[in-house]
PDB file of C-alpha atoms and ligand atoms in Angstrom:
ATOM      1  CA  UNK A   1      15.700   3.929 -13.798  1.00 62.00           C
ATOM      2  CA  UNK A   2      12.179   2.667 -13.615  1.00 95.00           C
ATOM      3  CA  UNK A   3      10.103   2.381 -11.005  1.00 98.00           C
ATOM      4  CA  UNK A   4       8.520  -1.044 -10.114  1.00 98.00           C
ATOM      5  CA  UNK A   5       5.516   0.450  -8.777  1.00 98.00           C
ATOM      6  CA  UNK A   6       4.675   2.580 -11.654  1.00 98.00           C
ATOM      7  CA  UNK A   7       5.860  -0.778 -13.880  1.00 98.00           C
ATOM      8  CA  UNK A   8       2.832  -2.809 -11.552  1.00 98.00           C
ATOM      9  CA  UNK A   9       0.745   0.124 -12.071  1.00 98.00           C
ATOM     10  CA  UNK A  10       0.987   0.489 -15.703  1.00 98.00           C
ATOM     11  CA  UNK A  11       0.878  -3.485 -16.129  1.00 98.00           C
ATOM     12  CA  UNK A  12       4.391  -3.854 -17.698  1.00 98.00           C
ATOM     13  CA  UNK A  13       5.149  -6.042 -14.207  1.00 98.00           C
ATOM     14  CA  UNK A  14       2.198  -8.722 -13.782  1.00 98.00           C
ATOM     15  CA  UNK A  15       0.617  -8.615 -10.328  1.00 98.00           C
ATOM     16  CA  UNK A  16      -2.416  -9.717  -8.548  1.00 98.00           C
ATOM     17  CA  UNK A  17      -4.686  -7.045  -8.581  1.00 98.00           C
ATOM     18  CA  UNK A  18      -7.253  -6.543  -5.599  1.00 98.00           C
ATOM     19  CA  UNK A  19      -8.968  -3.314  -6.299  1.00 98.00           C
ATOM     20  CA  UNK A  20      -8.887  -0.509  -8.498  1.00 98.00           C
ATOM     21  CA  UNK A  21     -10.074   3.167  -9.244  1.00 98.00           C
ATOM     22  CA  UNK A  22      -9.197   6.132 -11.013  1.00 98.00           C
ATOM     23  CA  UNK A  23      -6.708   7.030  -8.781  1.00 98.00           C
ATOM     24  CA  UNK A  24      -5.278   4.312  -6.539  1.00 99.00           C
ATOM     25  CA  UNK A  25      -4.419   0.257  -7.532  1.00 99.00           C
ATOM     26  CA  UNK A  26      -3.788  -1.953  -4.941  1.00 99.00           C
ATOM     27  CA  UNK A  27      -2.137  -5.813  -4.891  1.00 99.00           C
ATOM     28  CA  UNK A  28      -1.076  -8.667  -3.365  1.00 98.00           C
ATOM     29  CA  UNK A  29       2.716  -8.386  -2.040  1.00 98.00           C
ATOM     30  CA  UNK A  30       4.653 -10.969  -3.125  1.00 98.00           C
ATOM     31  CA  UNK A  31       5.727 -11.940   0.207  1.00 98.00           C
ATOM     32  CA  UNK A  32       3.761 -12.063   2.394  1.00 98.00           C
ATOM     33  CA  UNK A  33       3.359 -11.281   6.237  1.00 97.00           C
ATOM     34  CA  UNK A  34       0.338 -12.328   6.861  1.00 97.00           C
ATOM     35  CA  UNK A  35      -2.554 -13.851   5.507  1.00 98.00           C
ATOM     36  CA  UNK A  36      -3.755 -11.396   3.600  1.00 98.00           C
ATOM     37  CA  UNK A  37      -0.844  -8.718   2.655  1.00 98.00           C
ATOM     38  CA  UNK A  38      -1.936  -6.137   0.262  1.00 99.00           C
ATOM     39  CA  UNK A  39      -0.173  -2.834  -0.828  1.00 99.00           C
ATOM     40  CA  UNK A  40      -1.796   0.041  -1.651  1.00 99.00           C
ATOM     41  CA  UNK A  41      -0.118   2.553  -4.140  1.00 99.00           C
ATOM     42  CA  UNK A  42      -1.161   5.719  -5.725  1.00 98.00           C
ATOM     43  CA  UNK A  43      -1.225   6.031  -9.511  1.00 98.00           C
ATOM     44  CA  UNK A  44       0.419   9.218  -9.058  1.00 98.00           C
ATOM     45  CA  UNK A  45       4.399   9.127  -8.389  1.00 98.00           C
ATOM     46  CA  UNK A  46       5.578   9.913  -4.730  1.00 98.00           C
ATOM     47  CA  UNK A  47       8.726   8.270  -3.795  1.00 98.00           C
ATOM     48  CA  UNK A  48       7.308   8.815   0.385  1.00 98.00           C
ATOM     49  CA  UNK A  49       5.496  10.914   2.567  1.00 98.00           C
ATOM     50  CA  UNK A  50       8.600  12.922   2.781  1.00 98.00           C
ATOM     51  CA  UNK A  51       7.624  14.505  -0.826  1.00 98.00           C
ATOM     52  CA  UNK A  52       3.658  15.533   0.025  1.00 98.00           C
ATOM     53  CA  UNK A  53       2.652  18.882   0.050  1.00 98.00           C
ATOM     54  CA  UNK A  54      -0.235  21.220   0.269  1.00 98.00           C
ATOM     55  CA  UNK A  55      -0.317  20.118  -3.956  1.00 97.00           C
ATOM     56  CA  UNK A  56      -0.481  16.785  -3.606  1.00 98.00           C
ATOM     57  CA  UNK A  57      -1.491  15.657  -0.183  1.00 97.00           C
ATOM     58  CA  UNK A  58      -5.222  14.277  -1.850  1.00 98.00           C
ATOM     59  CA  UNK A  59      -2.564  11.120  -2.481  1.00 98.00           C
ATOM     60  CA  UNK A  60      -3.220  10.251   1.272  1.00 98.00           C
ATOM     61  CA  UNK A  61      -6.779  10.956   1.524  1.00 98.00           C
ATOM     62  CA  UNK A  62      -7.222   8.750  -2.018  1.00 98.00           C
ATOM     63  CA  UNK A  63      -5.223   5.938  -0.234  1.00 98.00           C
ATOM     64  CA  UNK A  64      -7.150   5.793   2.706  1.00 98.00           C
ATOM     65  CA  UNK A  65     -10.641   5.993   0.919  1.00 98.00           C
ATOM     66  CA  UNK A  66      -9.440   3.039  -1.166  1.00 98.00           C
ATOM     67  CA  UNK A  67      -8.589   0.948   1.948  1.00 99.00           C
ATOM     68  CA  UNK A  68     -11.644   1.921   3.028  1.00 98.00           C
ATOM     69  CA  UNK A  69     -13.278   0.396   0.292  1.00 98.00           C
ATOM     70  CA  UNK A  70     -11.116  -2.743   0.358  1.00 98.00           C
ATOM     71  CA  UNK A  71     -11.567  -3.481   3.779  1.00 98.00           C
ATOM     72  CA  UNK A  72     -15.459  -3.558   2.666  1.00 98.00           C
ATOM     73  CA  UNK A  73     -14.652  -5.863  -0.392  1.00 98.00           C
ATOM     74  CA  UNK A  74     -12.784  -8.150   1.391  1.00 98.00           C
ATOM     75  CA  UNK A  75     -14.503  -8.525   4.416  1.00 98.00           C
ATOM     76  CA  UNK A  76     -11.510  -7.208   7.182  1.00 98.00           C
ATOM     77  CA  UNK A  77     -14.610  -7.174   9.660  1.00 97.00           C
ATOM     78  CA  UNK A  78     -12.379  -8.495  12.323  1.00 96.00           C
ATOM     79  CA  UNK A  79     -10.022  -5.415  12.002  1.00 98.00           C
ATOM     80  CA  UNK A  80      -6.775  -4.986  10.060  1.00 98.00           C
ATOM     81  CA  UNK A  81      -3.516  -3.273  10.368  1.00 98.00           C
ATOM     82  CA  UNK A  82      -1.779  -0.482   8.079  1.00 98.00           C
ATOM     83  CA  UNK A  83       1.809   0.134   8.268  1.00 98.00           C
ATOM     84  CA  UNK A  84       3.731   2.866   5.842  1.00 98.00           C
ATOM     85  CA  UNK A  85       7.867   2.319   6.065  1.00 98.00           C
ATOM     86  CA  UNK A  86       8.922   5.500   5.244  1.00 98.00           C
ATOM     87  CA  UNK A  87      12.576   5.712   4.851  1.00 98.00           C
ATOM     88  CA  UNK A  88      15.690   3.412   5.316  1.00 98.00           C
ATOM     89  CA  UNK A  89      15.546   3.269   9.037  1.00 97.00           C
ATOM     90  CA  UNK A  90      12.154   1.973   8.478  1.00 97.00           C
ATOM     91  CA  UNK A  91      12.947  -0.547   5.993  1.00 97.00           C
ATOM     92  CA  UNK A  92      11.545   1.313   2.788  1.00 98.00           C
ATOM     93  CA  UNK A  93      13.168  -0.732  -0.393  1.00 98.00           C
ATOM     94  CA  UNK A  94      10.331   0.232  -3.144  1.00 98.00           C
ATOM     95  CA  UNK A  95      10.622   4.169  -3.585  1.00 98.00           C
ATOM     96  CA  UNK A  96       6.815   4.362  -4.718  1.00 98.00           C
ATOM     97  CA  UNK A  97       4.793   5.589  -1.584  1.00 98.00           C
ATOM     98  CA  UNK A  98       2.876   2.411  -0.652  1.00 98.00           C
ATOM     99  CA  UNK A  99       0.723   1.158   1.960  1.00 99.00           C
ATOM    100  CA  UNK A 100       0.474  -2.232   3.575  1.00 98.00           C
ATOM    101  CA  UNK A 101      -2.691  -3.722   4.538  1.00 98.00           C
ATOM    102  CA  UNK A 102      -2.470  -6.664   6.638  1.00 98.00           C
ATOM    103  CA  UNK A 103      -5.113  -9.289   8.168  1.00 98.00           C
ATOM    104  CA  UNK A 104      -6.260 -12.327   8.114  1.00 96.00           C
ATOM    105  CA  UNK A 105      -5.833 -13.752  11.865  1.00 96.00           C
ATOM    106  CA  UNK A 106      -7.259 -12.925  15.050  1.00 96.00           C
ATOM    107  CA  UNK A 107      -4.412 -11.082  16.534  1.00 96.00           C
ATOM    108  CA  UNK A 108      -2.149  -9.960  14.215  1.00 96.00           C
ATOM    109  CA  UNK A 109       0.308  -9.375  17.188  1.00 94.00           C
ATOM    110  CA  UNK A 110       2.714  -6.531  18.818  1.00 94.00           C
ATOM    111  CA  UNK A 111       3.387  -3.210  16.426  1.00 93.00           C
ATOM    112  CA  UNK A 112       6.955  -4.138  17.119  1.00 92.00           C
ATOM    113  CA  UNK A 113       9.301  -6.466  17.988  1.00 87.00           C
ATOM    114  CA  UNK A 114      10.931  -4.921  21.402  1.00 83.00           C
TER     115      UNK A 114
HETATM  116  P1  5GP B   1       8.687  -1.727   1.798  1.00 84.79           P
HETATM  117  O1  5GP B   1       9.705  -2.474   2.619  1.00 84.79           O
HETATM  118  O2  5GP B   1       9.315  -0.829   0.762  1.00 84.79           O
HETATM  119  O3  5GP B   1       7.687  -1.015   2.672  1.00 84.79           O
HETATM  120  O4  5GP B   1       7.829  -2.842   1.104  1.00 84.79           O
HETATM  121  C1  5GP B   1       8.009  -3.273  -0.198  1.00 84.79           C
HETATM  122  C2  5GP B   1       7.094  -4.470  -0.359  1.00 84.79           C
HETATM  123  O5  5GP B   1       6.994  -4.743  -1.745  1.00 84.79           O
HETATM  124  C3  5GP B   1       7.621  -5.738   0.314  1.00 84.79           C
HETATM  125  O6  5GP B   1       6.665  -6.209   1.260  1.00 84.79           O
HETATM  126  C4  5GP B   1       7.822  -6.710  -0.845  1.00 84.79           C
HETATM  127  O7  5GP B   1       7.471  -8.039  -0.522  1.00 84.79           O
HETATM  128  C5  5GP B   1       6.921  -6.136  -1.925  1.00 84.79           C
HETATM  129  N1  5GP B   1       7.377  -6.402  -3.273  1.00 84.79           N
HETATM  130  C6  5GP B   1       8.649  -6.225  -3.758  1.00 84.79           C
HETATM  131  N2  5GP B   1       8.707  -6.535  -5.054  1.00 84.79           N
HETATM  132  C7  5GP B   1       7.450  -6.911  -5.414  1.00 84.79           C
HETATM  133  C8  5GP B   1       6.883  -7.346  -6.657  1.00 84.79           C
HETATM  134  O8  5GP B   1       7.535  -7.453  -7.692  1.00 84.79           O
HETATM  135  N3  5GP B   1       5.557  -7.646  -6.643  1.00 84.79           N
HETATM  136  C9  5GP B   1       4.794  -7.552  -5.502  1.00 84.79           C
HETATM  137  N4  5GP B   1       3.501  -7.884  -5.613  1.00 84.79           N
HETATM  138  N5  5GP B   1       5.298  -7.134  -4.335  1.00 84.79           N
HETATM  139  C10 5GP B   1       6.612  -6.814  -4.290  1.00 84.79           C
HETATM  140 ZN1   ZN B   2       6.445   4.841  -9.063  1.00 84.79          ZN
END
């Protein structure tokens, strides 16, 4: 079975693209959560942070440079938020490590609903 990720990655699914480098693409979510709701994935496979290692753990250190960078690009001066749901308790449907960037408003509100 294919992964949709790796499909967005590799072009076979059309998606918005917001930034790219060797190593990490990253894309508008199709449903959004806030004004601006991009996901950042690695071009490298991990289905979640359950699967790093001491071999691959750069995957995390690539993500957050690119966000870095995007944050720059698109002007998240105000602040932004990142959330990773990592597992089925946490609401994880795509099984391509990914992380959401969200902004866009001046208080993007509680971490979670209580
Ligand atoms: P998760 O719940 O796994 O952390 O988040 C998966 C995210 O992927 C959701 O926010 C969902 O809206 C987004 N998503 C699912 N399918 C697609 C798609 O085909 N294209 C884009 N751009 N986003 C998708
Ligand atoms: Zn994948």
């Amino acid at each position: 079975m294919g992964c949709l990720f790796c499909n967005i990655i590799s072009g076979k699914t059309p998606s918005t693209k917001v930034f790219e480098n060797e190593k990490v693409y990253a894309f508008k979510d199709i449903n959004p959560q806030a004004p601006f709701h991009v996901l950042a994935v690695h071009k490298e496979h991990t289905k979640n942070i359950d699967e790093l290692n001491e071999n691959n753990s750069h995957i995390m250190s690539d993500l957050f440079l690119a966000i870095n960078q995007i944050a720059k690009q698109e002007n998240l001066d105000k602040g932004y938020r990142v959330i990773i749901n990592n597992g089925p308790a946490a609401g994880q449907v795509i099984w391509h490590l990914h992380i959401h960037i969200l902004a866009g408003k001046d208080d993007l509100g509680p971490m979670l609903l209580k």
